[in-house]
Coordinates of C-alpha atoms in Angstrom, one line a residue:
X1 CA -4.1 -29.3 9.4
X2 CA -7.2 -29.5 7.3
X3 CA -7.2 -30.3 3.5
X4 CA -7.5 -26.9 1.8
X5 CA -7.7 -28.2 -1.7
X6 CA -10.4 -26.3 -3.6
X7 CA -11.5 -24.7 -0.3
X8 CA -12.8 -21.7 -2.3
X9 CA -15.2 -23.8 -4.2
X10 CA -16.7 -25.5 -1.2
X11 CA -20.3 -24.4 -0.3
X12 CA -19.9 -24.6 3.5
X13 CA -17.3 -24.5 6.3
X14 CA -17.3 -25.9 9.8
X15 CA -18.7 -29.3 8.8
X16 CA -21.5 -27.8 6.9
X17 CA -22.7 -25.3 9.5
X18 CA -22.0 -22.1 7.8
X19 CA -21.9 -20.8 4.2
X20 CA -18.4 -20.5 2.8
X21 CA -18.3 -16.8 2.2
X22 CA -15.8 -14.1 3.2
X23 CA -17.6 -13.0 6.3
X24 CA -17.9 -16.5 7.8
X25 CA -14.5 -17.6 6.7
X26 CA -13.0 -14.5 8.4
X27 CA -14.8 -15.1 11.6
X28 CA -13.8 -18.8 11.5
X29 CA -10.1 -17.8 11.3
X30 CA -10.6 -15.1 14.1
X31 CA -12.4 -17.3 16.5
X32 CA -13.6 -20.7 15.3
X33 CA -14.4 -21.9 18.9
X34 CA -17.0 -19.1 19.2
X35 CA -18.7 -20.4 16.1
X36 CA -18.6 -24.1 16.8
X37 CA -17.9 -25.4 20.3
X38 CA -15.5 -28.3 20.5
X39 CA -13.2 -27.1 17.8
X40 CA -9.6 -27.5 18.7
X41 CA -8.3 -24.5 16.6
X42 CA -7.6 -21.6 19.0
X43 CA -8.8 -18.1 18.5
X44 CA -6.3 -16.3 16.2
X45 CA -7.8 -12.8 15.8
X46 CA -6.1 -10.1 17.7
X47 CA -8.4 -8.9 20.5
X48 CA -10.6 -12.0 20.3
X49 CA -11.4 -13.9 23.6
X50 CA -10.9 -17.6 23.2
X51 CA -14.0 -19.2 24.8
X52 CA -12.1 -22.2 26.0
X53 CA -9.0 -20.5 27.6
X54 CA -10.9 -17.2 28.4
X55 CA -7.7 -15.4 27.3
X56 CA -7.7 -12.4 25.0
X57 CA -5.5 -12.9 21.9
X58 CA -2.8 -10.2 22.0
X59 CA 0.8 -10.9 21.0
X60 CA 1.0 -12.9 17.8
X61 CA -2.7 -12.5 17.0
X62 CA -3.8 -11.7 13.4
X63 CA -5.0 -8.3 12.5
X64 CA -8.2 -7.8 10.5
X65 CA -6.1 -7.0 7.4
X66 CA -4.0 -10.2 7.7
X67 CA -7.2 -12.2 8.1
X68 CA -8.7 -10.5 5.0
X69 CA -5.6 -11.4 3.1
X70 CA -5.8 -15.0 4.1
X71 CA -9.6 -15.1 3.3
X72 CA -8.9 -13.7 -0.2
X73 CA -6.2 -16.4 -0.8
X74 CA -8.4 -19.2 0.5
X75 CA -11.4 -18.2 -1.6
X76 CA -9.2 -18.1 -4.7
X77 CA -8.4 -21.9 -4.2
X78 CA -11.1 -23.2 -6.5

């Protein structure tokens, strides 16, 4: 996986395409392929449609609260 050292202090995500804030980081975790075509990370948010597979994430998908918890943790890695 990606190096997450000091991810909370980085200014951008997705190779510099988006500001590294809670909103963008949450959407990146939910459905990175919708943000940046060509990304290999699948959609992880429950109810999200993966643009590559055209499948809706159901079983095993992350809830909004779980994603918010992950975002809080990642932004704390400064």
